[in-house]
CSV table of C-alpha atoms in Angstrom, one decimal:
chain,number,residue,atom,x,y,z
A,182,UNK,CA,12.7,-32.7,-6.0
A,183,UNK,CA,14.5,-29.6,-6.5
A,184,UNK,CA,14.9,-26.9,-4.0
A,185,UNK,CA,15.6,-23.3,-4.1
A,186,UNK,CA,15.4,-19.6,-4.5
A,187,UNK,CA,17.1,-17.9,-6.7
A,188,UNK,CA,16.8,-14.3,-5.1
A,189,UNK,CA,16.3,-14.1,-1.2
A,190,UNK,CA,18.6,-16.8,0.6
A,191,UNK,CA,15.5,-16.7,3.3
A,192,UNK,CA,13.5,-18.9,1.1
A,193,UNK,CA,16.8,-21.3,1.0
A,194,UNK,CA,16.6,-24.5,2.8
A,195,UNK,CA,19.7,-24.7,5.1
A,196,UNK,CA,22.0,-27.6,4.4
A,197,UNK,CA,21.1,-29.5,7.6
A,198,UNK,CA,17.6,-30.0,6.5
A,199,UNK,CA,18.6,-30.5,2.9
A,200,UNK,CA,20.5,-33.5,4.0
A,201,UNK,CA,17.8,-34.9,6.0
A,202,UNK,CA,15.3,-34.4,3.5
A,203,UNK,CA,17.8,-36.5,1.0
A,204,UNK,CA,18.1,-39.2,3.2
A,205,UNK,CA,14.2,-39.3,4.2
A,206,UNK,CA,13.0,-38.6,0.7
A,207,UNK,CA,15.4,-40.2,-1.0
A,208,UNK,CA,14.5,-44.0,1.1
A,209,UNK,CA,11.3,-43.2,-1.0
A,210,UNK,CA,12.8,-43.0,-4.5
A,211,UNK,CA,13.0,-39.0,-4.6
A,212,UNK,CA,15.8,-37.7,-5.3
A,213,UNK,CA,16.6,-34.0,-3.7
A,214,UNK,CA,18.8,-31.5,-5.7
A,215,UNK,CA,19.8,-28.4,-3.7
A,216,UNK,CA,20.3,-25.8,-6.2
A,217,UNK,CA,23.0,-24.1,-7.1
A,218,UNK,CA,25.3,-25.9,-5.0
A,219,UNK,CA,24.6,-29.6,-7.0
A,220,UNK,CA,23.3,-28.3,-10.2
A,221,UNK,CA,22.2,-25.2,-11.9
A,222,UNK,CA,18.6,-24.1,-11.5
A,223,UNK,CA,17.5,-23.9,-15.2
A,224,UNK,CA,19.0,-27.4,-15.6
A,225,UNK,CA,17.7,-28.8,-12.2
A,226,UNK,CA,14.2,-28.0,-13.6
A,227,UNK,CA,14.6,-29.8,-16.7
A,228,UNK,CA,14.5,-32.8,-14.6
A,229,UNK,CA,12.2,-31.8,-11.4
A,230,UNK,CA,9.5,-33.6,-10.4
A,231,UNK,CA,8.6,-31.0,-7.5
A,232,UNK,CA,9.9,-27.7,-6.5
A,233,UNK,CA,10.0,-26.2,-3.4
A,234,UNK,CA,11.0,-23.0,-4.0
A,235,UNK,CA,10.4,-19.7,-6.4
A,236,UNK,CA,12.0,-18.6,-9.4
A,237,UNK,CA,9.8,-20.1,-12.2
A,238,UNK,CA,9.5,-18.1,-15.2
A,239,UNK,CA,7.4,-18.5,-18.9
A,240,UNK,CA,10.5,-19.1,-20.4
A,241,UNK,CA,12.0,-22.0,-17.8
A,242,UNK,CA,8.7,-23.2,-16.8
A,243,UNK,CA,8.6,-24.4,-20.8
A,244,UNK,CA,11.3,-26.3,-20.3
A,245,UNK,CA,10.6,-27.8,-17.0
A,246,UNK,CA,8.4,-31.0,-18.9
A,247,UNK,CA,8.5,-33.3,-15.7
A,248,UNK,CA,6.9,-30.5,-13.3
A,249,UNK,CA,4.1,-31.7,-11.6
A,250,UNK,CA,3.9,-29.5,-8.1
A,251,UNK,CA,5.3,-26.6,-6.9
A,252,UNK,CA,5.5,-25.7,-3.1
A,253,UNK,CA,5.8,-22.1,-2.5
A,254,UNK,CA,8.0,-21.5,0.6
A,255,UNK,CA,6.0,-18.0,1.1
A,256,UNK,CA,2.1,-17.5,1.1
A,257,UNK,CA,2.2,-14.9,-1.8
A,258,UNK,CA,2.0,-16.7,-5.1
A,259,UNK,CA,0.8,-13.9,-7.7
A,260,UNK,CA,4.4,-14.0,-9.4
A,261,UNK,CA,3.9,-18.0,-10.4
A,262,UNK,CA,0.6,-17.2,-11.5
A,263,UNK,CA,1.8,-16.7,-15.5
A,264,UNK,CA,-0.8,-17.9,-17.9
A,265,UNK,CA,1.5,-20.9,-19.1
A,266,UNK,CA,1.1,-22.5,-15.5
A,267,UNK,CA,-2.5,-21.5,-14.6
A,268,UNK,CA,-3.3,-23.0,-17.5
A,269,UNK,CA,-1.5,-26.1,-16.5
A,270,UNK,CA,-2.2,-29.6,-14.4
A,271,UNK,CA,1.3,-28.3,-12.3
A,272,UNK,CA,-0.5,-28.3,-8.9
A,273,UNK,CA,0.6,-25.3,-7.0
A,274,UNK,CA,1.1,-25.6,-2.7
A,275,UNK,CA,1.9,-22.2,-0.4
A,276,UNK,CA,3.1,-21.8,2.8
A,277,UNK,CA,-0.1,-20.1,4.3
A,278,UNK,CA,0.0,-19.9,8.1
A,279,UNK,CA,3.7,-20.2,8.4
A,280,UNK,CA,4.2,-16.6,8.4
A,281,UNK,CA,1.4,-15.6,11.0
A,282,UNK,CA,3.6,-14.9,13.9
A,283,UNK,CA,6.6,-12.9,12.7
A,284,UNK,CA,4.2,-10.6,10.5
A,285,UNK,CA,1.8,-10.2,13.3
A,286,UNK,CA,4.2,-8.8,15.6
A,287,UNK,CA,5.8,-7.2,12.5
A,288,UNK,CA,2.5,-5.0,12.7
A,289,UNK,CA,2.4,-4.6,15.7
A,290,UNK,CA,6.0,-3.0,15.7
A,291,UNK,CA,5.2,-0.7,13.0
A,292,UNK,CA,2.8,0.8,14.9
A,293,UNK,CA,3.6,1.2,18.0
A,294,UNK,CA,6.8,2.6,16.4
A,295,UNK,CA,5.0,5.0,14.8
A,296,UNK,CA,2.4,6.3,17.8
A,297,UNK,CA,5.5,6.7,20.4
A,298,UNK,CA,7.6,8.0,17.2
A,299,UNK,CA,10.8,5.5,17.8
A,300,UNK,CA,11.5,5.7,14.3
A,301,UNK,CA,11.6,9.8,14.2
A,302,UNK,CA,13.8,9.6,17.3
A,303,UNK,CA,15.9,7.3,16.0
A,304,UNK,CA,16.6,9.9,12.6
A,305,UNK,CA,17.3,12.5,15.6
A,306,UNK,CA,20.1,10.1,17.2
A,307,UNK,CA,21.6,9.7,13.8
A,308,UNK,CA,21.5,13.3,13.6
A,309,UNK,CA,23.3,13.7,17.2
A,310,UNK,CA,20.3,16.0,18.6
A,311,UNK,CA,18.5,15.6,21.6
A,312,UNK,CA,15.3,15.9,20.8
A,313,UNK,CA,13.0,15.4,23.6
A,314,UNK,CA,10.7,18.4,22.8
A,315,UNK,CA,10.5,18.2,19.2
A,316,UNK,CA,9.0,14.4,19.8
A,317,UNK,CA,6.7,16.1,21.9
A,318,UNK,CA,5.7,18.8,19.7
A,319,UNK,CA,5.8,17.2,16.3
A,320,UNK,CA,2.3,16.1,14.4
A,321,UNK,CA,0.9,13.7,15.3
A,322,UNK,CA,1.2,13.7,19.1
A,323,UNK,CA,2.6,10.6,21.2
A,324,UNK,CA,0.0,8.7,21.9
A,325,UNK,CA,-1.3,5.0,22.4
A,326,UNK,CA,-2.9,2.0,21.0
A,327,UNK,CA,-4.8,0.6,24.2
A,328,UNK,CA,-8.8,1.5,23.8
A,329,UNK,CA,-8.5,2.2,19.8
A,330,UNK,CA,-9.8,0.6,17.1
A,331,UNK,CA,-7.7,-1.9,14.8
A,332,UNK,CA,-9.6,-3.2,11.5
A,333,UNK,CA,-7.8,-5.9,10.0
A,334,UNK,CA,-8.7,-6.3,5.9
A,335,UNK,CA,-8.6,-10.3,5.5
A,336,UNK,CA,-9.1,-12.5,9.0
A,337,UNK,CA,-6.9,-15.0,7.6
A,338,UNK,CA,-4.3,-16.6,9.2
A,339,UNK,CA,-1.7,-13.4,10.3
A,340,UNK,CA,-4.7,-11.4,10.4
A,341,UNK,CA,-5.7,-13.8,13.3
A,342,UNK,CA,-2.6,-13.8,14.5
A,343,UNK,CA,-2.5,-9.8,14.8
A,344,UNK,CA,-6.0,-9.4,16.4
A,345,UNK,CA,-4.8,-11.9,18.9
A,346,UNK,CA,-2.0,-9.6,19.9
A,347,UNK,CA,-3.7,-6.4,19.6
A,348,UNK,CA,-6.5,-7.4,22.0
A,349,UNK,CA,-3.8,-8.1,24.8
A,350,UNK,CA,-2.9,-4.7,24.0
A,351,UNK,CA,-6.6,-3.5,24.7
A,352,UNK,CA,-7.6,-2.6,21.0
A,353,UNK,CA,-10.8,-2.7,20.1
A,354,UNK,CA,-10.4,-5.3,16.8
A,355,UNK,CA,-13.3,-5.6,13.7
A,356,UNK,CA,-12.3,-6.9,10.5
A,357,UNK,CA,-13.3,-8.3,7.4
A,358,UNK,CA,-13.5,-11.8,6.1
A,359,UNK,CA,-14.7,-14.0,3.1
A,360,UNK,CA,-16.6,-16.5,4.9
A,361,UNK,CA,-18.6,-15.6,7.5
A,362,UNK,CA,-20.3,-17.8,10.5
A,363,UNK,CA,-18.9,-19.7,13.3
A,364,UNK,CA,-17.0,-18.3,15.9
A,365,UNK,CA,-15.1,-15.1,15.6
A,366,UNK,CA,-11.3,-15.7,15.7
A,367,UNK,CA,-9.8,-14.7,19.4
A,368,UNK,CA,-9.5,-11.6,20.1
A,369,UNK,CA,-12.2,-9.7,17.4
A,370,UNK,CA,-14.9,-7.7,18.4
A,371,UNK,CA,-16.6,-7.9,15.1
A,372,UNK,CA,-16.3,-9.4,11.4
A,373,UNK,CA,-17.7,-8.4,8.5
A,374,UNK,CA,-17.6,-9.8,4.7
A,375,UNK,CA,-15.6,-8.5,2.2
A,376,UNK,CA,-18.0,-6.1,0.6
A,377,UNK,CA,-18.1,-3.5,4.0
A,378,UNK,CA,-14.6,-2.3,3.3
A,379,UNK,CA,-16.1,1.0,3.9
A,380,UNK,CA,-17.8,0.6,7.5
A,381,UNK,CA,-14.4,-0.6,8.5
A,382,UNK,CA,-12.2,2.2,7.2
A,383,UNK,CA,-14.8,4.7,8.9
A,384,UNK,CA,-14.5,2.7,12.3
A,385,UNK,CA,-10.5,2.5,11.9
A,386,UNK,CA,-8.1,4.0,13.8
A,387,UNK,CA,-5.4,1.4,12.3
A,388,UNK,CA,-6.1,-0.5,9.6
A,389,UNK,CA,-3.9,-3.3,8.8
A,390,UNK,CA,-3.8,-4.8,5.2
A,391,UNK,CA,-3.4,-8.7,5.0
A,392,UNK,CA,-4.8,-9.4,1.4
A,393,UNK,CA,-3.6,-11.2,-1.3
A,394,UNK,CA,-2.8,-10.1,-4.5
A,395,UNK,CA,-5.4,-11.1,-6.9
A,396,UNK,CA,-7.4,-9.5,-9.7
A,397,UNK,CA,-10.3,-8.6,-7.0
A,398,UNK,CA,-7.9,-7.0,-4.7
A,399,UNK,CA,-6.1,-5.1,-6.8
A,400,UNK,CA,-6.0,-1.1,-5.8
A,401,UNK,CA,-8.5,-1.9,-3.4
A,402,UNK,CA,-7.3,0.9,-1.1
A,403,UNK,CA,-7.6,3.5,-3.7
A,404,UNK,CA,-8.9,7.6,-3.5
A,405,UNK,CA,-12.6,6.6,-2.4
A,406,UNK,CA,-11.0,4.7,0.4
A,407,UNK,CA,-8.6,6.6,1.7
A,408,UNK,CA,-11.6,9.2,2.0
A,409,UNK,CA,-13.6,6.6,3.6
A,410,UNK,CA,-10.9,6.4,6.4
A,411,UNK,CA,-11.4,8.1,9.8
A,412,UNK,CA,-9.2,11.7,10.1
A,413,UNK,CA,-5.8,10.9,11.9
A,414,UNK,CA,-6.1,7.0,10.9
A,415,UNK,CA,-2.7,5.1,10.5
A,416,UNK,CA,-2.6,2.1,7.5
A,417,UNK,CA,-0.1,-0.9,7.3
A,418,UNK,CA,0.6,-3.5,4.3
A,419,UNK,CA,1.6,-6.5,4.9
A,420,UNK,CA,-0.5,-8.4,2.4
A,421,UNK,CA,0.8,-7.0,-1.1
A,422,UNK,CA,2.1,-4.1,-3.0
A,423,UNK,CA,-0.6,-4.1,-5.6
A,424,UNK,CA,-3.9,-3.8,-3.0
A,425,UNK,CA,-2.9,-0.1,-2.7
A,426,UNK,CA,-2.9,2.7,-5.4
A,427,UNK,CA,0.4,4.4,-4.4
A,428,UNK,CA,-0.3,7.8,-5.7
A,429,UNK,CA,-3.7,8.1,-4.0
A,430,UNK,CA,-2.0,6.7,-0.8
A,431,UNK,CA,0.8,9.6,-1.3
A,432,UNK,CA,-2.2,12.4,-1.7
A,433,UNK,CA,-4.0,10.9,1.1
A,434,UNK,CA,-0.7,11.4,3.6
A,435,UNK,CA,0.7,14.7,1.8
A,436,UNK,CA,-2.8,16.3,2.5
A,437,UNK,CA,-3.0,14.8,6.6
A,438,UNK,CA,-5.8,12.7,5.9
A,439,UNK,CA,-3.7,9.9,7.4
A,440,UNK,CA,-1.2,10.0,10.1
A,441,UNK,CA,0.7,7.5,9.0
A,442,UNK,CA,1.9,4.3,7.3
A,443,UNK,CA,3.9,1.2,7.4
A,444,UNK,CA,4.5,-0.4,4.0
A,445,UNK,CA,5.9,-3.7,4.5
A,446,UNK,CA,5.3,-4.0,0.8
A,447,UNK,CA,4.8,-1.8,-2.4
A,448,UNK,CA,3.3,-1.9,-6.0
A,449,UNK,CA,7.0,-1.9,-7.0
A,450,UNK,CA,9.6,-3.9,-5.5
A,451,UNK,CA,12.6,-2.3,-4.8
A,452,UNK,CA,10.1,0.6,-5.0
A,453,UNK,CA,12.1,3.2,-7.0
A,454,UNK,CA,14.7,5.9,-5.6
A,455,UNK,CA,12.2,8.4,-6.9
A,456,UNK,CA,9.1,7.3,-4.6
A,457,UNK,CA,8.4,10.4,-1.7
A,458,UNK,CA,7.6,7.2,0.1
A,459,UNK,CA,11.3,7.0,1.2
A,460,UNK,CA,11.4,10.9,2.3
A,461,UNK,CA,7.8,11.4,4.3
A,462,UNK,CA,8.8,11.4,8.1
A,463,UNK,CA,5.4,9.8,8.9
A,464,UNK,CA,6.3,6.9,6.8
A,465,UNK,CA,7.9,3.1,7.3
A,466,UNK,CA,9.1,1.0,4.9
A,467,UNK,CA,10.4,-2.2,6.1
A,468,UNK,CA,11.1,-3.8,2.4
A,469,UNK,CA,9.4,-7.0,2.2
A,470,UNK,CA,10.5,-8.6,5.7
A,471,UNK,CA,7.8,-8.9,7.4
A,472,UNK,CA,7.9,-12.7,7.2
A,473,UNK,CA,11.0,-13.3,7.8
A,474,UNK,CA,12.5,-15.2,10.8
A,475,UNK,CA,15.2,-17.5,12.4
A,476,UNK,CA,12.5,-19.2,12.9
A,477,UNK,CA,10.9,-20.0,9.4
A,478,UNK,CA,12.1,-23.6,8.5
A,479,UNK,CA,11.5,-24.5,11.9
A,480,UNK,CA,7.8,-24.2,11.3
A,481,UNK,CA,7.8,-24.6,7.4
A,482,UNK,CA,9.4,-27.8,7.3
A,483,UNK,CA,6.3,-29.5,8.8
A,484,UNK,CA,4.4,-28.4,6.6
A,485,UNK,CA,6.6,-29.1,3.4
A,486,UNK,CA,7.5,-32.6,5.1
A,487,UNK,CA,3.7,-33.8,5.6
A,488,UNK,CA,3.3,-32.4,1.9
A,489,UNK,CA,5.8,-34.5,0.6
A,490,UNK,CA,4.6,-37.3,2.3
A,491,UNK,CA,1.2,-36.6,1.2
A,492,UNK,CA,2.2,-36.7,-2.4
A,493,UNK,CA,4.4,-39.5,-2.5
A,494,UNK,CA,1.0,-41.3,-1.1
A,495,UNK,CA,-1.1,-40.0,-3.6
A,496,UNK,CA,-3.3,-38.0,-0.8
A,497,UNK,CA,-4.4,-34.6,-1.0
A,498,UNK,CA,-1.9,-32.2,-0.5
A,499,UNK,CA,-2.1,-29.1,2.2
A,500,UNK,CA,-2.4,-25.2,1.6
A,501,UNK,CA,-3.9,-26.0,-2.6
A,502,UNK,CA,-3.9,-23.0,-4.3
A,503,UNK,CA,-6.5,-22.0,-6.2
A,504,UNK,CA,-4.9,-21.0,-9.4
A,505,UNK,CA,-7.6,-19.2,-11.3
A,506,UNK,CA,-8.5,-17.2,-7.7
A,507,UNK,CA,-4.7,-16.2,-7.1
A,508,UNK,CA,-5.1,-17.9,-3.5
């Protein structure tokens, strides 16, 4: 079993669990490499049985002949999901769920940061002014959450998570989601499927983005939607870059249509200097962290545990994706 991240040391099992996971796994015939601090990645791979990590391309994936399962330590998998391995019997695991708290208050942050304006005050404490009637001035006007509407695009896990929250804030919560019956999740109002995008956006004064990214959801918020989307409305992403056309999103905030965003993601990642993303005052960008916490391996190394246990046994494993469906 070979574990690691090449990129983002988040994703990186810390050493105290890398050594139990040795000694547990390793009573069972697996043996754990910790990469790079036992052996290279590339070469690790020419000899892993499992993964738990990212960093798999075409070109070491080739190589990588004893593969048989990858566990994603994130819920996002589009960037495994080259030909070569969709193709192939390499069974592919995420980390769905894990992420549901820290991103739901993550939302949560992002806008109440934006309607009381903390992040614009916090550009006038860099620039030493006091700026008490500016904040009160400036377009949009302060203002609150408690009695508006939050539609949540994709009631899965942090979407769940999020409605949860926003209710004890006294939001009103609808949202959409592929499979419909049962009980509504705590804390919605209403649910939808996936085909009423537009009777959300209209009812919307936030709409938070929790999709995937798959062929389906690709530029789903595009020009038609941001016109279906209520005057004033605010929109956050923390499902993926590529669900939103950037340039129509840019139009639709240039011209006041929306009030605001928070981009925990974008199409293009680092987004490039160039962007007027980085330079619109009505706009965060939070770079990709909304999952992250101290807290990660606490959770995810339950999950990647029973996994492992599951797959030594030859039982089915936990959080399957469906490679063909990008989820």
């Amino acid at each position: 079993m070979h574990i690691h991240h090449p990129e983002m040391t988040l994703w990186n099992a810390p050493a105290d669990l890398i050594g139990a996971w040795q000694q547990r796994f390793g009573a069972r015939g697996l043996r754990v490499l910790a990469a790079p601090h036992e052996i290279g990645f590339a070469d690790g791979m020419r000899e892993a049985e499992v993964l738990v990590g990212h960093g798999v391309t075409p070109e070491i994936f080739r190589s990588a002949s004893q593969l048989r399962w990858i566990q994603a330590p994130s819920a996002g998998v589009g960037h495994l999901l080259f030909p070569e391995l969709v193709a192939s019997p390499v069974i592919l695991t995420n980390a769905r769920g894990v992420h549901a708290e820290p991103m739901a208050e993550h939302v949560m942050a992002m806008m109440l940061a934006l309607v009381r304006k903390i992040h614009r005050a916090r550009d006038y404490q860099g620039a030493g002014q006091w700026a008490q009637d500016e904040l009160w001035k400036e377009v949009p006007l302060l203002d609150e959450i408690g009695g508006r509407t939050l539609g949540i695009v994709g009631l899965g896990a942090i979407g769940q998570a999020l409605a949860f929250r926003a209710h004890a804030f006294g939001m009103r919560v609808i949202g959409l989601r592929r499979h419909m019956g049962g009980e509504l999740p705590l804390g919605v109002h209403q649910a939808r499927g996936p085909d009423q995008l537009a009777w959300l956006l209209s009812q919307s004064d936030f709409v938070a983005n929790c999709l995937p990214s798959t062929p389906k959801t690709k530029h789903l918020f595009d020009r038609a939607a941001f016109a279906a989307m209520k005057p004033g409305a605010y929109l956050f992403n923390v499902g993926r870059g590529t669900t939103i056309d950037e340039d129509a999103l840019i139009a639709a905030l240039q011209a006041g249509r929306l009030a605001g965003a928070g981009l925990d993601v974008t199409d293009e990642e680092p987004l490039p200097a160039s962007s007027p993303l980085y330079r619109m005052p009505q706009v965060l960008l939070t770079f990709h962290i909304a999952g992250a916490s101290r807290r990660f391996w606490d959770r995810a190394a339950h999950l990647f545990e029973d996994n492992v246990e599951r797959y030594l046994d030859g039982r089915p494993l936990l959080n399957l994706v469906d490679k063909k469906e990008g989820y």
